[in-house]
Coordinates of C-alpha atoms and ligand atoms in Angstrom, one line a residue:
M1 CA 74.7 -20.4 -36.6
D2 CA 78.2 -21.9 -37.4
H3 CA 80.6 -24.1 -35.8
F4 CA 83.1 -21.7 -34.4
L5 CA 82.5 -22.7 -30.1
Y6 CA 84.2 -22.8 -26.9
R7 CA 84.5 -26.1 -25.7
D8 CA 86.3 -27.1 -22.8
G9 CA 87.3 -23.4 -22.3
I10 CA 89.0 -23.7 -26.3
L11 CA 87.6 -21.4 -29.3
H12 CA 87.0 -24.2 -32.0
A13 CA 86.8 -24.8 -35.3
E14 CA 84.5 -27.4 -35.5
D15 CA 86.7 -30.6 -34.2
V16 CA 90.3 -28.7 -34.5
P17 CA 91.2 -26.6 -31.7
L18 CA 92.2 -22.9 -32.9
P19 CA 95.5 -22.3 -30.7
G20 CA 96.5 -26.2 -33.0
I21 CA 96.0 -24.2 -36.0
A22 CA 98.1 -21.2 -35.2
A23 CA 100.6 -23.1 -33.9
E24 CA 101.5 -25.2 -36.9
V25 CA 100.5 -22.0 -39.4
G26 CA 101.1 -18.6 -37.1
T27 CA 99.3 -16.1 -36.7
P28 CA 97.4 -14.2 -38.5
F29 CA 95.2 -17.1 -40.1
Y30 CA 91.6 -17.6 -41.7
V31 CA 90.1 -20.5 -41.3
Y32 CA 86.6 -21.7 -42.6
S33 CA 83.9 -24.6 -41.3
T34 CA 83.4 -27.4 -44.3
A35 CA 80.0 -28.0 -42.1
T36 CA 78.8 -24.0 -41.8
L37 CA 79.2 -23.9 -45.8
T38 CA 77.6 -27.0 -46.1
R39 CA 74.8 -26.4 -44.1
H40 CA 74.6 -22.6 -45.5
Y41 CA 73.8 -23.6 -49.0
T42 CA 71.3 -26.8 -47.6
L43 CA 69.6 -23.7 -46.4
F44 CA 68.8 -22.0 -49.1
K45 CA 68.6 -26.0 -51.9
E46 CA 65.3 -26.6 -48.9
A47 CA 64.3 -22.6 -49.1
L48 CA 63.4 -23.6 -53.0
E49 CA 62.5 -26.6 -52.8
G50 CA 60.0 -27.6 -54.8
L51 CA 60.9 -25.2 -57.1
P52 CA 63.2 -25.8 -59.9
N53 CA 66.3 -23.8 -59.1
L54 CA 70.6 -22.8 -59.0
V55 CA 71.8 -23.0 -56.2
C56 CA 74.5 -20.4 -57.9
Y57 CA 77.2 -19.7 -54.6
A58 CA 78.8 -15.6 -55.5
M59 CA 82.6 -17.1 -55.5
K60 CA 83.7 -12.6 -55.6
S61 CA 82.5 -13.6 -52.0
N62 CA 85.6 -16.3 -51.4
S63 CA 87.0 -18.1 -54.6
N64 CA 89.1 -20.4 -52.4
Q65 CA 89.3 -24.1 -54.6
A66 CA 88.5 -25.9 -51.4
V67 CA 86.1 -23.7 -50.5
I68 CA 84.7 -23.7 -53.8
K69 CA 84.5 -27.6 -54.9
V70 CA 82.6 -28.2 -51.1
L71 CA 79.6 -26.3 -52.9
A72 CA 80.3 -27.7 -56.1
D73 CA 79.8 -31.4 -54.9
L74 CA 77.0 -30.5 -53.2
G75 CA 75.5 -29.2 -56.5
A76 CA 76.1 -25.7 -56.5
G77 CA 76.5 -23.6 -59.8
M78 CA 78.8 -20.9 -59.3
D79 CA 78.3 -17.1 -60.1
V80 CA 80.9 -15.6 -61.7
V81 CA 82.4 -12.5 -62.2
S82 CA 85.5 -12.6 -64.2
G83 CA 86.9 -14.6 -66.5
G84 CA 89.0 -15.7 -63.9
E85 CA 86.6 -16.6 -61.4
Y86 CA 85.5 -18.5 -64.6
L87 CA 88.8 -20.7 -64.9
R88 CA 89.2 -20.8 -61.2
A89 CA 85.5 -22.1 -60.5
R90 CA 86.1 -24.7 -64.1
A91 CA 89.9 -25.7 -62.0
A92 CA 88.0 -26.5 -59.3
G93 CA 85.2 -28.4 -60.5
V94 CA 82.5 -26.9 -61.8
P95 CA 81.4 -28.0 -65.3
G96 CA 80.6 -24.9 -67.4
A97 CA 76.6 -25.9 -67.6
R98 CA 76.2 -24.3 -63.6
I99 CA 78.3 -20.9 -64.1
V100 CA 76.9 -17.8 -65.2
F101 CA 79.1 -14.8 -65.2
S102 CA 77.7 -11.1 -63.7
G103 CA 79.3 -7.9 -63.9
I104 CA 78.8 -4.6 -66.1
G105 CA 82.2 -4.6 -67.8
K106 CA 83.0 -7.8 -69.4
T107 CA 86.1 -8.6 -72.5
A108 CA 85.1 -9.3 -75.7
E109 CA 88.3 -11.7 -74.1
E110 CA 86.4 -13.0 -70.7
M111 CA 83.1 -13.2 -73.2
R112 CA 84.8 -15.7 -75.8
L113 CA 87.6 -17.4 -73.0
T114 CA 83.9 -18.3 -71.3
L115 CA 81.8 -19.0 -74.5
E116 CA 84.6 -21.9 -75.7
G117 CA 85.2 -22.8 -72.4
G118 CA 80.7 -23.7 -71.8
I119 CA 79.2 -21.3 -69.5
R120 CA 75.4 -21.8 -68.5
Q121 CA 74.3 -17.8 -69.2
F122 CA 75.7 -14.3 -69.5
N123 CA 74.0 -11.8 -67.0
V124 CA 74.7 -9.1 -69.6
E125 CA 74.2 -5.6 -68.1
S126 CA 74.3 -2.4 -71.4
E127 CA 73.8 -2.0 -75.4
P128 CA 76.6 -1.7 -76.0
E129 CA 78.7 -5.3 -73.7
L130 CA 74.7 -6.9 -75.8
E131 CA 76.8 -6.5 -79.1
V132 CA 80.6 -7.1 -78.3
L133 CA 78.6 -10.3 -77.4
S134 CA 76.3 -10.7 -80.6
Q135 CA 79.8 -10.5 -82.3
V136 CA 82.3 -12.6 -80.4
A137 CA 78.8 -15.6 -80.3
V138 CA 79.4 -15.0 -83.9
S139 CA 83.2 -15.4 -85.0
L140 CA 83.2 -18.2 -82.7
G141 CA 80.1 -19.8 -84.3
K142 CA 78.8 -20.2 -81.1
T143 CA 75.9 -19.2 -79.8
A144 CA 75.1 -17.7 -76.2
P145 CA 72.7 -17.8 -73.5
I146 CA 72.0 -14.2 -71.9
T147 CA 69.7 -12.8 -69.4
I148 CA 69.9 -8.7 -68.6
R149 CA 70.2 -7.3 -65.7
V150 CA 67.8 -5.1 -65.1
N151 CA 67.4 -2.3 -62.5
P152 CA 64.5 -2.0 -60.6
D153 CA 65.1 1.5 -59.3
V154 CA 64.2 0.4 -55.1
D155 CA 66.1 1.3 -52.0
A156 CA 68.2 -1.6 -51.1
R157 CA 69.4 0.2 -47.5
T158 CA 71.9 -1.2 -46.8
H159 CA 75.4 -0.2 -46.8
A160 CA 76.3 3.3 -49.5
K161 CA 79.8 0.9 -51.5
I162 CA 77.2 -2.4 -51.7
A163 CA 73.3 -1.0 -52.6
T164 CA 73.2 -1.5 -56.9
G165 CA 69.4 -1.0 -57.4
K166 CA 68.9 2.3 -57.0
S167 CA 68.6 4.3 -60.5
E168 CA 72.0 6.2 -59.9
N169 CA 73.8 2.7 -59.6
K170 CA 76.6 1.6 -62.5
F171 CA 73.8 -2.0 -63.2
G172 CA 71.6 -2.8 -65.0
I173 CA 69.0 -1.4 -67.4
P174 CA 66.7 1.0 -65.9
I175 CA 63.5 -1.3 -65.4
A176 CA 61.5 1.4 -67.8
R177 CA 64.5 0.2 -71.1
A178 CA 64.2 -3.4 -70.4
R179 CA 61.6 -4.0 -73.6
E180 CA 63.0 -1.8 -76.2
V181 CA 67.0 -3.7 -74.8
Y182 CA 65.3 -6.9 -74.9
A183 CA 64.0 -6.0 -78.7
L184 CA 68.0 -5.3 -79.6
A185 CA 69.0 -8.1 -77.8
A186 CA 66.7 -10.5 -80.2
R187 CA 66.9 -8.9 -83.1
L188 CA 71.5 -9.6 -83.0
P189 CA 72.9 -12.5 -84.4
G190 CA 74.1 -15.1 -81.6
L191 CA 72.8 -14.5 -79.4
Q192 CA 69.5 -16.7 -77.0
I193 CA 66.9 -14.5 -74.2
V194 CA 66.9 -16.9 -71.5
G195 CA 65.8 -15.1 -68.9
I196 CA 65.3 -11.9 -66.9
D197 CA 68.5 -10.6 -64.5
V198 CA 68.5 -8.2 -61.0
H199 CA 70.3 -8.3 -58.5
I200 CA 69.5 -5.7 -56.1
G201 CA 72.7 -5.2 -53.2
S202 CA 74.6 -6.8 -50.5
Q203 CA 74.0 -7.1 -46.9
L204 CA 70.3 -6.8 -46.8
T205 CA 68.5 -7.9 -43.1
D206 CA 65.2 -6.7 -44.3
L207 CA 62.8 -9.0 -47.2
A208 CA 60.8 -5.4 -48.4
P209 CA 63.1 -4.3 -51.4
F210 CA 63.6 -7.8 -52.6
E211 CA 59.9 -8.3 -52.9
A212 CA 59.6 -5.3 -54.9
A213 CA 62.8 -6.0 -56.8
Y214 CA 61.1 -9.4 -57.5
L215 CA 57.2 -8.2 -58.0
K216 CA 58.5 -5.7 -60.7
T217 CA 60.7 -8.5 -62.1
V218 CA 57.7 -11.1 -62.8
E219 CA 55.4 -8.2 -63.9
L220 CA 58.2 -7.5 -66.3
T221 CA 57.9 -11.2 -67.0
R222 CA 55.1 -11.3 -68.1
M223 CA 55.4 -7.9 -70.4
L224 CA 58.3 -9.7 -71.9
R225 CA 56.5 -13.3 -72.4
A226 CA 53.5 -11.4 -74.1
D227 CA 56.5 -9.4 -76.4
G228 CA 56.8 -13.1 -77.2
H229 CA 60.4 -13.1 -75.6
D230 CA 61.2 -16.9 -73.6
I231 CA 62.0 -15.7 -70.3
R232 CA 62.4 -19.3 -68.2
R233 CA 65.0 -18.0 -65.8
L234 CA 65.0 -15.9 -63.6
D235 CA 68.0 -14.8 -61.9
L236 CA 67.3 -13.8 -58.7
G237 CA 71.0 -12.4 -57.4
G238 CA 71.9 -12.3 -54.1
G239 CA 71.7 -10.2 -50.9
L240 CA 70.7 -11.6 -48.2
G241 CA 72.7 -9.9 -45.1
I242 CA 73.8 -12.4 -42.5
P243 CA 73.7 -11.0 -38.0
Y244 CA 77.4 -9.5 -37.9
E245 CA 76.5 -9.1 -34.4
R246 CA 75.3 -11.2 -31.5
S247 CA 74.0 -9.0 -30.4
N248 CA 71.6 -7.3 -33.0
T249 CA 68.6 -8.9 -34.3
A250 CA 68.9 -10.9 -36.7
P251 CA 68.3 -11.0 -41.0
P252 CA 65.8 -12.9 -42.2
L253 CA 66.9 -16.5 -43.0
P254 CA 66.5 -18.1 -45.9
T255 CA 63.4 -20.2 -45.9
E256 CA 62.2 -16.6 -45.0
Y257 CA 63.7 -15.2 -48.3
G258 CA 62.8 -18.8 -50.1
A259 CA 58.9 -18.3 -49.0
L260 CA 59.2 -15.1 -50.1
I261 CA 60.3 -16.0 -54.2
K262 CA 58.3 -18.9 -53.7
R263 CA 54.8 -16.8 -53.2
I264 CA 56.5 -14.2 -56.0
T265 CA 57.2 -16.2 -58.9
G266 CA 55.4 -19.7 -58.1
D267 CA 52.7 -19.7 -60.7
L268 CA 55.5 -18.1 -63.3
D269 CA 56.6 -22.1 -64.6
V270 CA 61.0 -20.0 -64.8
E271 CA 63.1 -21.8 -63.3
V272 CA 65.1 -19.3 -60.4
E273 CA 68.6 -19.0 -60.0
I274 CA 69.8 -16.8 -56.4
E275 CA 73.5 -15.7 -55.7
P276 CA 74.1 -16.2 -53.0
G277 CA 77.7 -15.0 -51.2
R278 CA 77.9 -13.6 -47.6
L279 CA 75.0 -16.0 -46.5
I280 CA 77.0 -18.6 -47.5
S281 CA 80.9 -17.8 -46.8
G282 CA 80.4 -15.1 -44.6
N283 CA 80.0 -16.6 -41.0
A284 CA 81.7 -20.0 -42.4
G285 CA 84.8 -18.1 -41.3
L286 CA 87.4 -16.7 -38.8
M287 CA 89.7 -14.3 -38.4
V288 CA 92.0 -15.8 -35.9
A289 CA 95.1 -12.8 -35.1
G290 CA 98.0 -12.3 -33.0
L291 CA 98.0 -9.7 -30.0
I292 CA 101.4 -8.3 -30.1
Y293 CA 101.4 -5.4 -28.1
V294 CA 98.6 -3.6 -25.0
K295 CA 98.9 0.3 -25.4
H296 CA 98.0 2.1 -22.5
G297 CA 97.7 5.7 -24.4
E298 CA 96.3 9.5 -22.7
G299 CA 92.8 8.4 -22.0
R300 CA 92.6 5.1 -24.1
D301 CA 93.6 2.4 -24.2
F302 CA 94.9 0.1 -28.1
L303 CA 95.7 -3.9 -29.3
I304 CA 97.5 -3.8 -31.4
L305 CA 97.5 -7.4 -33.9
D306 CA 99.1 -8.9 -36.2
A307 CA 96.5 -8.6 -38.5
A308 CA 95.6 -5.2 -40.0
M309 CA 93.4 -3.2 -43.1
N310 CA 95.3 -5.5 -45.5
D311 CA 94.3 -8.7 -44.3
L312 CA 91.2 -7.5 -43.5
I313 CA 89.7 -4.1 -45.2
R314 CA 85.9 -4.5 -44.6
P315 CA 85.9 -2.2 -40.7
A316 CA 88.4 0.3 -43.1
M317 CA 86.3 0.1 -46.7
Y318 CA 82.7 0.5 -44.8
D319 CA 82.4 0.9 -41.8
A320 CA 81.6 -2.9 -40.7
H321 CA 81.5 -4.7 -37.2
H322 CA 83.3 -7.6 -37.0
D323 CA 82.1 -9.7 -32.7
I324 CA 86.2 -10.4 -32.0
I325 CA 86.4 -13.1 -29.3
P326 CA 89.2 -14.5 -27.6
V327 CA 89.9 -17.8 -28.1
I328 CA 91.2 -19.2 -25.1
E329 CA 86.8 -18.5 -23.5
P330 CA 87.4 -15.5 -20.5
E331 CA 85.9 -16.6 -16.9
P332 CA 82.5 -15.2 -16.5
G333 CA 81.6 -12.1 -14.7
V334 CA 85.2 -11.7 -15.9
E335 CA 85.9 -7.2 -15.9
Q336 CA 86.1 -6.1 -18.9
A337 CA 87.8 -2.0 -20.7
P338 CA 87.5 -0.4 -23.7
Y339 CA 90.0 -0.8 -26.6
D340 CA 90.8 0.3 -29.5
I341 CA 91.7 -2.8 -31.8
V342 CA 94.2 -1.8 -34.3
G343 CA 96.4 -3.7 -36.6
P344 CA 100.5 -2.1 -37.2
V345 CA 99.4 -0.4 -41.1
C346 CA 100.6 3.4 -40.9
E347 CA 97.3 4.1 -41.9
S348 CA 94.5 5.5 -38.5
G349 CA 92.5 4.2 -41.2
D350 CA 93.8 0.8 -39.8
T351 CA 91.3 0.2 -37.0
F352 CA 89.0 -2.6 -36.6
T353 CA 87.0 -0.9 -33.9
K354 CA 86.6 1.1 -30.8
Q355 CA 86.2 1.2 -27.5
R356 CA 85.2 -2.6 -27.9
H357 CA 85.0 -4.2 -24.2
M358 CA 87.1 -6.7 -23.8
P359 CA 88.4 -8.9 -21.0
P360 CA 91.9 -8.8 -20.1
L361 CA 94.4 -9.2 -22.7
D362 CA 98.3 -10.1 -22.5
A363 CA 100.7 -10.2 -25.6
G364 CA 100.5 -13.3 -27.4
D365 CA 96.6 -13.7 -26.0
L366 CA 94.7 -14.8 -30.0
L367 CA 92.1 -13.2 -31.1
A368 CA 89.2 -14.6 -33.4
F369 CA 86.8 -12.9 -35.5
R370 CA 83.3 -13.7 -36.1
S371 CA 81.7 -13.5 -39.5
A372 CA 85.7 -13.4 -41.4
G373 CA 85.0 -15.6 -44.3
A374 CA 83.1 -13.5 -47.0
Y375 CA 84.9 -10.9 -48.2
G376 CA 88.1 -11.6 -46.0
A377 CA 90.5 -13.4 -48.0
V378 CA 89.8 -12.0 -51.1
M379 CA 89.8 -8.2 -49.9
S380 CA 92.9 -9.4 -49.3
S381 CA 96.1 -7.4 -50.3
E382 CA 100.7 -6.8 -48.9
Y383 CA 100.2 -3.6 -48.7
N384 CA 102.8 -2.7 -46.1
T385 CA 104.7 -5.9 -47.1
R386 CA 103.4 -7.9 -45.0
P387 CA 102.1 -11.6 -46.9
L388 CA 98.6 -12.6 -48.2
I389 CA 97.4 -14.7 -44.5
P390 CA 97.0 -18.6 -45.2
E391 CA 94.2 -20.2 -45.2
V392 CA 93.0 -23.0 -43.5
L393 CA 89.5 -26.0 -43.6
V394 CA 88.3 -27.5 -41.3
K395 CA 86.4 -31.2 -42.0
G396 CA 85.4 -32.3 -38.9
D397 CA 88.8 -32.9 -37.1
H398 CA 91.0 -32.3 -40.7
F399 CA 92.1 -29.0 -40.9
A400 CA 94.7 -28.3 -44.5
V401 CA 95.9 -25.3 -45.8
I402 CA 94.3 -24.1 -48.7
R403 CA 96.4 -21.6 -50.1
P404 CA 99.9 -21.2 -48.1
R405 CA 101.7 -17.7 -46.9
P406 CA 104.3 -16.5 -49.6
T407 CA 107.5 -16.0 -48.1
F408 CA 109.1 -12.5 -48.4
D409 CA 111.5 -14.0 -51.0
D410 CA 108.2 -14.8 -53.1
I411 CA 106.3 -11.1 -52.4
I412 CA 110.2 -9.4 -53.2
N413 CA 111.3 -11.6 -56.5
R414 CA 108.0 -10.3 -58.2
D415 CA 109.5 -6.7 -58.6
I416 CA 111.5 -7.2 -61.7
V417 CA 114.8 -4.3 -61.4
P418 CA 115.4 -3.6 -65.7
E419 CA 118.6 -4.2 -66.0
W420 CA 119.3 -0.6 -67.9
L421 CA 118.6 1.2 -63.8
Ligands
PLP501 C1 78.6 -10.0 -55.2 C2 76.7 -10.3 -55.7 C3 76.5 -11.2 -55.4 C4 76.2 -11.8 -53.9 O1 76.0 -11.0 -52.6 P1 75.9 -11.3 -50.8 O2 75.9 -10.2 -50.7 O3 77.5 -12.0 -51.0 O4 74.8 -12.5 -51.5 C5 75.6 -11.8 -56.4 N1 75.7 -11.1 -57.8 C6 76.3 -10.6 -57.7 C7 75.8 -9.6 -59.3 C8 76.5 -9.3 -57.3 O5 77.6 -8.7 -57.8

């Protein structure tokens, strides 16, 4: 559920009509709903009620500080994957004690930064990383709380580019070697084992892979405890999918996911952490684009938008589907025709969708891409010298630009032409 609905035939974000935002900030732009962000976070909290837990929003899905603040003010923790994300979370007011640091390539510099600033835990992904973290912690006179990310060799049955829990993926330590690596961690100075971490992929539309991975994690918990390790937290990762296509069957709900977690971990006496990104931010955002041209080709018609693959790369990168709807509601029963919906970038891959049935549209009309709040703005670039598009946050009848569109001068003046050229 989200808060983007037609009212009197005009698509609104909460109580704000989208044409009003377009008139003020220009197109294309991203718009996020505070009420939807809040609702999704709250669904997870309610789903885990009764278990000690921390919901750590995976901020790589949408890391605007205003979005983070909405969640942080509700008590959310953050899952960060770089020193930059850590600093951004702190700048948005998240205490270090609520931040977990994931990722396979943490540098010594990033470890230093986060250890000095305060951190809840490092989710460590390899033996070399354990050794470096140990050295950094000792050099700072600190103790680094750690979990080790195990790779349970479970097929997440999602798009290959976002599956992370099979043995051939680069993530985590093979679960079969976990005891050995925990023993190493226990020997190294400056480290304190606090739990286990597992994350098998993103956009999972079925609970079975989670169940398989979590059962293995529970078994490992018992083994590691028997070996004398203090396993008090289980970080169960993120990855619950969202319905990108309204017409399709829906993925499991957070309540069902929460019930699974409670059933599997309920008698372990552990604190559970989860790291949802997409399910919190995905359906909390739209990308709104303007129609530049309707082009009639040979046997194929095109809608050419002012938004492109540099603004929303998911269709080009993951063959992702986004529902695309006109901001002005079409008359009921109006005849639809198939169009390829494309951007202006000079690549054939700059195609959002092919042969999508759309109502009649004219140049200047506005179109909204649904489910664009996650892995949208954060993955955008200035390819083709197209300025990053603005982000707008709505709350009730308020809206504010939370990242402005840079000017062409901003972009051009970042280049430095050496004086000796
Ligand atoms: C990407 C990622 C997440 C979030 O995944 P979603 O599918 O957005 O929920 C959580 N944890 C880790 C370690 C990740 O890499």
